[in-house]
mmCIF file of C-alpha atoms in Angstrom:
data_model
loop_
_atom_site.group_PDB
_atom_site.id
_atom_site.type_symbol
_atom_site.label_atom_id
_atom_site.label_comp_id
_atom_site.label_asym_id
_atom_site.label_seq_id
_atom_site.Cartn_x
_atom_site.Cartn_y
_atom_site.Cartn_z
ATOM 1 C CA LYS A 1 87.364 -0.027 82.734
ATOM 2 C CA LEU A 2 90.109 -2.377 83.923
ATOM 3 C CA LYS A 3 87.518 -4.909 85.117
ATOM 4 C CA LYS A 4 85.858 -4.945 81.671
ATOM 5 C CA GLU A 5 89.235 -5.296 79.943
ATOM 6 C CA ILE A 6 90.136 -8.250 82.176
ATOM 7 C CA LYS A 7 86.805 -9.925 81.380
ATOM 8 C CA GLN A 8 87.380 -9.392 77.660
ATOM 9 C CA LYS A 9 90.894 -10.848 77.759
ATOM 10 C CA TYR A 10 89.649 -13.806 79.800
ATOM 11 C CA ALA A 11 86.805 -14.444 77.350
ATOM 12 C CA LEU A 12 89.170 -14.172 74.377
ATOM 13 C CA SER A 13 91.530 -16.631 76.007
ATOM 14 C CA LEU A 14 88.791 -19.155 76.760
ATOM 15 C CA TYR A 15 87.393 -18.862 73.256
ATOM 16 C CA ARG A 16 90.810 -19.087 71.584
ATOM 17 C CA ASP A 17 91.554 -22.245 73.588
ATOM 18 C CA GLU A 18 88.156 -23.677 72.552
ATOM 19 C CA LYS A 19 86.959 -23.942 76.140
ATOM 20 C CA ILE A 20 83.692 -22.092 75.419
ATOM 21 C CA PHE A 21 81.512 -21.165 72.468
ATOM 22 C CA LEU A 22 81.530 -17.754 70.842
ATOM 23 C CA SER A 23 78.208 -16.741 72.391
ATOM 24 C CA ALA A 24 79.375 -17.635 75.898
ATOM 25 C CA ALA A 25 82.617 -15.724 75.397
ATOM 26 C CA ALA A 26 80.699 -12.648 74.259
ATOM 27 C CA GLU A 27 78.527 -12.902 77.360
ATOM 28 C CA ILE A 28 81.550 -13.160 79.682
ATOM 29 C CA ALA A 29 83.128 -10.180 77.933
ATOM 30 C CA GLU A 30 79.867 -8.241 78.359
ATOM 31 C CA MET A 31 79.789 -7.535 74.626
ATOM 32 C CA ASP A 32 77.257 -8.276 71.966
ATOM 33 C CA LEU A 33 78.217 -11.002 69.537
ATOM 34 C CA TYR A 34 79.306 -8.624 66.783
ATOM 35 C CA GLU A 35 81.497 -6.591 69.129
ATOM 36 C CA PHE A 36 83.140 -9.784 70.351
ATOM 37 C CA ILE A 37 83.738 -11.002 66.799
ATOM 38 C CA ALA A 38 85.429 -7.658 66.048
ATOM 39 C CA GLU A 39 87.564 -8.061 69.167
ATOM 40 C CA CYS A 40 88.553 -11.557 68.029
ATOM 41 C CA LYS A 41 89.577 -10.128 64.678
ATOM 42 C CA LYS A 42 91.727 -7.457 66.399
ATOM 43 C CA ASN A 43 93.436 -10.250 68.326
ATOM 44 C CA ASN A 44 93.862 -12.563 65.319
ATOM 45 C CA ILE A 45 91.507 -15.173 66.757
ATOM 46 C CA PRO A 46 89.505 -16.932 64.024
ATOM 47 C CA VAL A 47 85.755 -17.066 64.524
ATOM 48 C CA ILE A 48 84.941 -19.288 61.561
ATOM 49 C CA GLY A 49 85.792 -22.933 61.738
ATOM 50 C CA TYR A 50 82.682 -24.390 63.264
ATOM 51 C CA SER A 51 81.699 -27.978 62.906
ATOM 52 C CA SER A 52 78.037 -28.384 62.014
ATOM 53 C CA GLU A 53 77.372 -29.522 65.597
ATOM 54 C CA GLU A 54 78.967 -26.375 67.033
ATOM 55 C CA LEU A 55 77.011 -24.177 64.655
ATOM 56 C CA ASP A 56 73.757 -25.912 65.630
ATOM 57 C CA LYS A 57 74.507 -25.295 69.321
ATOM 58 C CA GLU A 58 75.221 -21.614 68.663
ATOM 59 C CA LEU A 59 72.011 -21.239 66.681
ATOM 60 C CA ASP A 60 70.028 -23.024 69.389
ATOM 61 C CA PHE A 61 71.458 -20.633 71.978
ATOM 62 C CA TYR A 62 70.251 -17.598 70.051
ATOM 63 C CA THR A 63 66.867 -18.982 69.079
ATOM 64 C CA LYS A 64 65.856 -20.610 72.361
ATOM 65 C CA ASP A 65 63.841 -17.548 73.464
ATOM 66 C CA ASP A 66 61.830 -17.319 70.236
#
């Protein structure tokens, strides 16, 4: 449990500091995207504020396997 908590805090930190995209942070935290968004909300980290380029990259990430 401690290992997962550390990964989540690390992912939140990287995402908050804009070092990685939301999808990558969720992957590091070993959470699905919606769980990670909820965790961001609990920690007062905004998840909306994408530029159109960032949004396109996120969408590409999730649709690349289709």
